[in-house]
Short mmCIF file of C-alpha atoms and ligand atoms in Angstrom, two decimals:
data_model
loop_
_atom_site.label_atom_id
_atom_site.label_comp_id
_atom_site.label_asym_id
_atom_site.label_seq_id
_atom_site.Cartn_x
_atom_site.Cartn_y
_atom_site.Cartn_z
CA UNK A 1 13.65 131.64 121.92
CA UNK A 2 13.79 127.81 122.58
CA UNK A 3 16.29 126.26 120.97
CA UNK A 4 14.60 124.74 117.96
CA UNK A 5 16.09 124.06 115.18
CA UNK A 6 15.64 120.46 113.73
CA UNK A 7 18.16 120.16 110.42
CA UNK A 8 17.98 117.27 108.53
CA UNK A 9 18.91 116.26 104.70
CA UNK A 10 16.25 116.23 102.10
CA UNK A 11 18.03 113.05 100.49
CA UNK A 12 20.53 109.81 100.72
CA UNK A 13 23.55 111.61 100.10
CA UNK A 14 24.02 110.24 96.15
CA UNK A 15 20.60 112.43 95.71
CA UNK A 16 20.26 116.29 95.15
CA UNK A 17 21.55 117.87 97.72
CA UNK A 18 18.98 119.96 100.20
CA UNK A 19 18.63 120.12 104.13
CA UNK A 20 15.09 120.94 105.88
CA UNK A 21 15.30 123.15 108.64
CA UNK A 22 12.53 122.66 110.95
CA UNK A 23 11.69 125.55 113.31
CA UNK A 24 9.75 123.25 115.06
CA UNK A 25 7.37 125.47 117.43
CA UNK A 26 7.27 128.23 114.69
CA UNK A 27 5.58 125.43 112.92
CA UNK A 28 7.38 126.65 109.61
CA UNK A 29 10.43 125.41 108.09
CA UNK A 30 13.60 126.95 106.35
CA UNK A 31 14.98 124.99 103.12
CA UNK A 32 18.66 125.32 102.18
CA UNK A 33 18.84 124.36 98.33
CA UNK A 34 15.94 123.26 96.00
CA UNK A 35 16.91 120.12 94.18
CA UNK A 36 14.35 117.73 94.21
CA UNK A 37 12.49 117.51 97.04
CA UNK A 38 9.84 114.40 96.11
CA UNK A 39 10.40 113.03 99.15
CA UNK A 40 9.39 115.77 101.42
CA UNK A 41 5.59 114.83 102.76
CA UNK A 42 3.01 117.40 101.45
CA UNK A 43 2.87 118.60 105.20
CA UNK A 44 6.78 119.39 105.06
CA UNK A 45 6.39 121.69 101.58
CA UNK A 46 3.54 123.67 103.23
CA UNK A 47 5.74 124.41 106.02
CA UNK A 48 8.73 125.82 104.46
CA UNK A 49 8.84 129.69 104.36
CA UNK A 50 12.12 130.35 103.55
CA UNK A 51 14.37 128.95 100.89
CA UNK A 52 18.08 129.45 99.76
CA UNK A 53 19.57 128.36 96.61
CA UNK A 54 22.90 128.28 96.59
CA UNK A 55 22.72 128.09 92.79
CA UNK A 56 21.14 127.62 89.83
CA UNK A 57 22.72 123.83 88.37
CA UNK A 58 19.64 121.56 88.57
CA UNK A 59 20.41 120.00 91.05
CA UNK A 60 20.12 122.62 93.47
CA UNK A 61 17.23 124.64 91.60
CA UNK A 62 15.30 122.16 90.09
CA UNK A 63 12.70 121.44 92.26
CA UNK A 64 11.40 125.21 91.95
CA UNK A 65 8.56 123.47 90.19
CA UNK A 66 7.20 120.90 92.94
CA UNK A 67 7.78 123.49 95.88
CA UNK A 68 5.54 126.11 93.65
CA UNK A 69 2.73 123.42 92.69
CA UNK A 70 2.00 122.68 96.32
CA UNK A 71 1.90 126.35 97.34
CA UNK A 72 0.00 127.86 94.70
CA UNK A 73 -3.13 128.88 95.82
CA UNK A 74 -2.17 129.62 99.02
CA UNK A 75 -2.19 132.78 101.33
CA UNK A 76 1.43 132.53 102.10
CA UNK A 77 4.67 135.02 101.15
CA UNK A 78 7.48 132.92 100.11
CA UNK A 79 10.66 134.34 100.80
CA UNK A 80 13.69 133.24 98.31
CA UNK A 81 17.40 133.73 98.60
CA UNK A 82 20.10 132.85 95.98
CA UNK A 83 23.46 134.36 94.45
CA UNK A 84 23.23 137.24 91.10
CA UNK A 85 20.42 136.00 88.70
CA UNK A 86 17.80 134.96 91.48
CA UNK A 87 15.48 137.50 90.59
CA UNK A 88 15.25 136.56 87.01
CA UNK A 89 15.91 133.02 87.39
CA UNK A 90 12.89 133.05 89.81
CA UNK A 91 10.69 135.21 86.75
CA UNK A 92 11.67 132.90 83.97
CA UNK A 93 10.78 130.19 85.94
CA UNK A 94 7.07 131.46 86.71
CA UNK A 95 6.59 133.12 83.49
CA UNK A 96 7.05 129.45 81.50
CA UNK A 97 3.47 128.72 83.11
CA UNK A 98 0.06 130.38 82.08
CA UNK A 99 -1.50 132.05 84.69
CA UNK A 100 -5.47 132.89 83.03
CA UNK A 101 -6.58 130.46 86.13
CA UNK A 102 -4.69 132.50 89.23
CA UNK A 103 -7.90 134.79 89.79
CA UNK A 104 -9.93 131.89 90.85
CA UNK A 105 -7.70 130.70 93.42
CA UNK A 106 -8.24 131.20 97.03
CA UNK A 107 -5.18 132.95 98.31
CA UNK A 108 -2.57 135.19 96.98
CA UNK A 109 1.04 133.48 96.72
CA UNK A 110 3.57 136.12 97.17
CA UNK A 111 7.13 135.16 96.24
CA UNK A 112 9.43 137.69 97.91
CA UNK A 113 13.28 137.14 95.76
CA UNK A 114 16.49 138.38 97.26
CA UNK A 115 19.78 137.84 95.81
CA UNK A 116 23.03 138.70 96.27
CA UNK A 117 26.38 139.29 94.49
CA UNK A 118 29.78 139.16 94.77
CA UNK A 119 30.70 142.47 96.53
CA UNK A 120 27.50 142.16 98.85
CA UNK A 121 25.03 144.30 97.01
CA UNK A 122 21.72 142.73 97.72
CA UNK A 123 18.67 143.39 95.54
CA UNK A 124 14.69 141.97 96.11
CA UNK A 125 11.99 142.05 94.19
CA UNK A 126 8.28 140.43 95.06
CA UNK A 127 5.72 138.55 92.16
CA UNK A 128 2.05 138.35 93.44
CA UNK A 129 -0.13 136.14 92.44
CA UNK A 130 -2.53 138.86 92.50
CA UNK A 131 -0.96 140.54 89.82
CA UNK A 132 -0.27 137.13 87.63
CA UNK A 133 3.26 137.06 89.22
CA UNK A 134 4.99 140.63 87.67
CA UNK A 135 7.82 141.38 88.88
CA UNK A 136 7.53 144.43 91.59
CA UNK A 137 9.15 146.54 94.70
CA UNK A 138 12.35 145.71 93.32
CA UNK A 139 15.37 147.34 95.98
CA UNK A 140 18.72 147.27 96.59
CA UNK A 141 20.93 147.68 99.35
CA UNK A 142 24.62 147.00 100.67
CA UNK A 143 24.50 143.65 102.87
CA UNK A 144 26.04 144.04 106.26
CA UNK A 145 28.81 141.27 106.08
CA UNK A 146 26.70 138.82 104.30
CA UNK A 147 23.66 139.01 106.16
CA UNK A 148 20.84 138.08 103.69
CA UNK A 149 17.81 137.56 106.21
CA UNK A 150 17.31 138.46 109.65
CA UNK A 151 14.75 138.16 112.47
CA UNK A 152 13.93 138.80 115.90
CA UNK A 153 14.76 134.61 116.47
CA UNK A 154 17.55 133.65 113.93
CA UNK A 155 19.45 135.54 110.86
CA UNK A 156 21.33 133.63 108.06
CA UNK A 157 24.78 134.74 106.36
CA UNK A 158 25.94 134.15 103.06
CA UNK A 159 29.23 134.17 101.47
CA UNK A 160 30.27 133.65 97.80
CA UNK A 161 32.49 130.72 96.86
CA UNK A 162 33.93 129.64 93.82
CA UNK A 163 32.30 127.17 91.96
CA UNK A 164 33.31 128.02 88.08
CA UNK A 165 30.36 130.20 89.23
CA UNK A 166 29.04 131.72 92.29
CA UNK A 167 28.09 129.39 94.90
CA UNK A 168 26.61 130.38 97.85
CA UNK A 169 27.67 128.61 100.99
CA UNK A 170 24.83 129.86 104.12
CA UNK A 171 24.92 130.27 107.63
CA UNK A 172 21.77 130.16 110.27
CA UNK A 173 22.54 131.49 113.53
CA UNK A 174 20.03 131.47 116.64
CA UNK A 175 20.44 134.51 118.54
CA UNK A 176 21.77 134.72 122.25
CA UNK A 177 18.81 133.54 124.41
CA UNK A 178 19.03 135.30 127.53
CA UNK A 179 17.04 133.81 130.65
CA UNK A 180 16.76 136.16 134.00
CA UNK A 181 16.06 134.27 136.83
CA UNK A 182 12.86 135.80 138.49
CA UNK A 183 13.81 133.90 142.06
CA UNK A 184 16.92 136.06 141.92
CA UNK A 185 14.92 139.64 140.90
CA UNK A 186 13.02 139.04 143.73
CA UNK A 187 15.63 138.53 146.19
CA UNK A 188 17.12 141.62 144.98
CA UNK A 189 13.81 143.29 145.63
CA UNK A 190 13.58 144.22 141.85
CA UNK A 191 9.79 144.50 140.09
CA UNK A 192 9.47 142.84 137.04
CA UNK A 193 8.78 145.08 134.29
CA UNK A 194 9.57 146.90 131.03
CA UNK A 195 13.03 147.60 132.26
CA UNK A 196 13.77 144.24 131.86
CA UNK A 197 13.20 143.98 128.08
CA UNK A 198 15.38 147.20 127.85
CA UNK A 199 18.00 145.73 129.99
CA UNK A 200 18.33 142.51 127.71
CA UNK A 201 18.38 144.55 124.75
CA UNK A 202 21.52 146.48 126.15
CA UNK A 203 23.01 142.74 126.30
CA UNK A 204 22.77 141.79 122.77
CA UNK A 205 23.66 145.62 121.88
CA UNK A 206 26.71 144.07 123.50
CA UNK A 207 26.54 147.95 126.39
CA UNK A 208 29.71 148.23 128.78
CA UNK A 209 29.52 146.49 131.66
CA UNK A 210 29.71 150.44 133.92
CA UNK A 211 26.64 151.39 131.87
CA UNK A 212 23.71 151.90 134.43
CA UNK A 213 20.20 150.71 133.17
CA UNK A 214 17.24 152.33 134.58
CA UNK A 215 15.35 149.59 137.28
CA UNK A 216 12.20 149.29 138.85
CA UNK A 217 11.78 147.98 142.48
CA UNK A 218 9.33 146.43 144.05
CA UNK A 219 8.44 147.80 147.04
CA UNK A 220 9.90 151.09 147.96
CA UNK A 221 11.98 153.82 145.93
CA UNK A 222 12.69 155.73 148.61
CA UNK A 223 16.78 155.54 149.26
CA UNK A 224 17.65 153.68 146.66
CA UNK A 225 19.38 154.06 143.32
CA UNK A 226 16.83 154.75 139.93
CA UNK A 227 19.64 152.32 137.64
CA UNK A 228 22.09 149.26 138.82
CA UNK A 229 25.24 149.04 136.14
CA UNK A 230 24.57 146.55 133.44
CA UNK A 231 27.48 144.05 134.33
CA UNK A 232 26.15 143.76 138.47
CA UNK A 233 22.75 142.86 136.68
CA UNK A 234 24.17 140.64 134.74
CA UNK A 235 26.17 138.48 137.06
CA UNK A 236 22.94 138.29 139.40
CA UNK A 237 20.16 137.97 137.46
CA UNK A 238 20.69 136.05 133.94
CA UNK A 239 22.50 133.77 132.00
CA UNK A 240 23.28 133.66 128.34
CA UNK A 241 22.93 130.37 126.40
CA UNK A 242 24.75 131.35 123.16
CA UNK A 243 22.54 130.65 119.96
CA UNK A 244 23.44 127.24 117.77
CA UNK A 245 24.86 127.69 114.23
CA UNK A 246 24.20 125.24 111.20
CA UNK A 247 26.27 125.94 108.15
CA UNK A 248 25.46 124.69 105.15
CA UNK A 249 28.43 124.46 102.07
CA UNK A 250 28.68 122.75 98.92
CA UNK A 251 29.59 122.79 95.53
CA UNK A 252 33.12 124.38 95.99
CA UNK A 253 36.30 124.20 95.38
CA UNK A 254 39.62 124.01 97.90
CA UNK A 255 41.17 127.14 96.99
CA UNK A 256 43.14 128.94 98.77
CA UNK A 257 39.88 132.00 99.00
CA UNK A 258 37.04 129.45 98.89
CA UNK A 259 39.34 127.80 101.86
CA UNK A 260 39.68 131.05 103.85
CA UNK A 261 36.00 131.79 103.37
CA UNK A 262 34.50 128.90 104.81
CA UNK A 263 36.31 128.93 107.61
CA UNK A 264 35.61 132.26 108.81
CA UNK A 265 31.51 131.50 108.05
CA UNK A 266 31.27 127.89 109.76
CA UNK A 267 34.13 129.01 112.63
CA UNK A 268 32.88 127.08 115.85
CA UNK A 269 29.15 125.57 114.03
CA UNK A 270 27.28 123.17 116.17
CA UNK A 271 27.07 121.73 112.78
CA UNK A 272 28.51 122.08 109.48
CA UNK A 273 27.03 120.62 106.50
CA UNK A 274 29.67 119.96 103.88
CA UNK A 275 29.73 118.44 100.26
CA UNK A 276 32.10 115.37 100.40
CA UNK A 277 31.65 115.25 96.35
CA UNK A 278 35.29 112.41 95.62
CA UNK A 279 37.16 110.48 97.21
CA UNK A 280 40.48 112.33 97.84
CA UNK A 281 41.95 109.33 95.55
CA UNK A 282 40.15 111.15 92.80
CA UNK A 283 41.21 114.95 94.04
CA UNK A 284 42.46 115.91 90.21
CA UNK A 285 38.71 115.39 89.40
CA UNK A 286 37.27 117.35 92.54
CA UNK A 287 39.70 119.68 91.30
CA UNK A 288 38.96 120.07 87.75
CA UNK A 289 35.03 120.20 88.70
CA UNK A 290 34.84 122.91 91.54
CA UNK A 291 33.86 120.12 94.10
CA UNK A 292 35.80 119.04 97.41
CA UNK A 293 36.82 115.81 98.23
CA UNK A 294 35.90 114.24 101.47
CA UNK A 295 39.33 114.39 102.95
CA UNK A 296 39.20 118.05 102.36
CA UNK A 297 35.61 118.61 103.69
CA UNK A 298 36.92 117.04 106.99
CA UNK A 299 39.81 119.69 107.34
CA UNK A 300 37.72 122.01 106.54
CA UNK A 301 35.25 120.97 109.16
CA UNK A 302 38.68 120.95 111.62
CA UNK A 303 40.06 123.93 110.87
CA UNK A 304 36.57 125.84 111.27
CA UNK A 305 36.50 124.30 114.61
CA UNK A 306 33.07 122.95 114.05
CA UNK A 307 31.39 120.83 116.76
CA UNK A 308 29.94 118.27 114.31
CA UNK A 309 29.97 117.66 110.59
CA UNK A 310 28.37 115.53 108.14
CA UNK A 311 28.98 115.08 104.65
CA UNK A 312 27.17 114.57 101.89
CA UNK A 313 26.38 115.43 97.88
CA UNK A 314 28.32 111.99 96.90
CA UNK A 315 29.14 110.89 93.43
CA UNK A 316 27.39 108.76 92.34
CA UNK A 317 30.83 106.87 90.51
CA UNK A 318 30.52 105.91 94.56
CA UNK A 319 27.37 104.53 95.50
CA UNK A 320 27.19 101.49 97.31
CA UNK A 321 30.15 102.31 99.08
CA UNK A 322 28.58 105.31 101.17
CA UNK A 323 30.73 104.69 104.14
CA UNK A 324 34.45 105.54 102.36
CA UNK A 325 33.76 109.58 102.27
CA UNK A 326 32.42 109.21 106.05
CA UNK A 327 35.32 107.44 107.29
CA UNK A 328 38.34 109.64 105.14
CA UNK A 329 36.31 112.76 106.30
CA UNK A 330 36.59 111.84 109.50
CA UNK A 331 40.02 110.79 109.59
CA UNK A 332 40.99 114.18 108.24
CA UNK A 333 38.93 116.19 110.46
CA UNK A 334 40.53 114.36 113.52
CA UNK A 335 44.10 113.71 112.74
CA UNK A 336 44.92 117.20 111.13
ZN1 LIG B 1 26.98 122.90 91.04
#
């Protein structure tokens, strides 16, 4: 998979918070949080197929509305992430409207809901449009450490902060893109073929290195071996470009779990997305509301080992003066 991924804020930082993931030659886009979102072009809404609330203060969930107005009608499933309470949250929300119309609508608006709780038990549940948006296929299932969505290209992580209440803070990782070098198979007098797709799945099954995988050459069998071990194959034929990981926290505070959680879930990010809420002049306050201060959000960023960081989800007791959390975030995150 190219590497794609195009993240940018919804919003000046003193706004709601939200960032726009672009998956730019899926032509589709992934939205973390669902404040208001106004200023994303018509073309931008109609592109978003994913989106994960963190949680439910306005804020972050009020723009439910405006993302369903410019869907509706629409052959498109909508898939929707969030902490315990999605689910119903999501029916409330389409139940306040009266749906006598929906039959005469073109295309059938599926909202596909996922959320999950504290100890990882996930549960979904879908609302057609078809069916005036009832709630059905509801499931659960245990969450293998956090993962709330995956596909072939990407997955995304959870895990639950502290916020007063749960807070989701989310993680979207590319997968390993593995290139083989055909110049190289043919010097080797390998065939390309289906052994090749087997061969980079044993890769990202993460095989020993002495396992043999079954090859195909191109001219002649006769003599030679039927497999090659993984790990020669590997040296000689590929290279792995590691995925890129965008984390995405906020709303949290800088205890000692929330602390230790972050960490582990942004740990080396190519980018980390972090509330910067106060000043750390004002800490007692961060404290006292669940929110981090920028000072903090730069150790944070440090400590995770995180490429890049930028901060955002200002007070607005600040605006005007945009540049302070920048500068003491970044003066934490480089002299630790
Ligand atoms: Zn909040």
């Amino acid at each position: 998979m190219p590497r794609h991924f195009d993240p940018t804020l919804v919003n000046d930082p003193f706004d709601d918070p939200g960032l726009y993931v672009d998956l730019v030659f899926e032509r589709r886009a992934l939205l973390f949080d669902l404040g208001d979102i106004a200023r994303l072009s018509p073309r931008k809404i109609l592109r978003i197929s994913d989106v994960f609330v963190t949680h439910r203060h306005m804020d972050h969930f009020a723009g439910f509305d405006q993302l369903l107005r410019r869907v509706l009608g629409r052959e498109k499933m909508l898939g929707l992430y969030g902490p315990a309470g999605t689910i119903d949250a999501v029916e409330h929300k389409l139940k306040a409207h009266t749906w006598n119309l929906i039959d005469e609508y073109g295309g059938n608006l599926v909202c596909s809901v996922t959320e999950i709780d504290e100890a990882g038990r996930q549960t979904s549940a879908k609302f057609c449009g078809r069916t005036r948006f009832e709630r059905s296929n509801v499931e659960t299932q245990q969450a293998d450490d956090g993962l709330l969505h995956k596909e072939p290209g990407f997955q995304v992580r959870a895990t639950t902060l502290d916020h007063g209440v749960p807070v989701l803070a989310l993680a979207l990782e590319e997968r390993a893109q593995i290139d083989v070098w055909r110049n190289k198979v043919d010097a080797m007098g390998l065939a390309v073929g289906p052994w090749l797709r087997r061969f980079k799945e044993a890769i990202l099954r993460g095989v020993d290195d002495d396992v043999l995988v079954d090859i195909g050459w191109a001219v002649g069998q006769l003599g030679r071996p039927t497999a090659l071990p993984l790990g020669l194959l590997k040296r000689e034929i590929m290279q792995i470009t590691s995925g890129r990981k965008i984390v995405y926290v906020v709303d949290c505070s800088f205890s000692d779990a929330n602390r230790e959680k972050i960490i582990r879930l942004a740990r080396d990010a190519d980018i980390l997305f972090i509330e910067a809420t106060f000043l750390d002049a004002d800490a007692a306050i961060a404290q006292q509301r669940h929110h981090l201060t920028a000072c903090q959000a730069g150790t944070l960023a440090r400590l995770a080992g995180a490429k890049r960081f930028v901060t955002f989800h200002y007070s607005p007791r600040y605006k005007g003066q945009g540049q302070r959390p920048i500068l003491e975030a970044q003066k934490a995150f480089l002299n630790g």
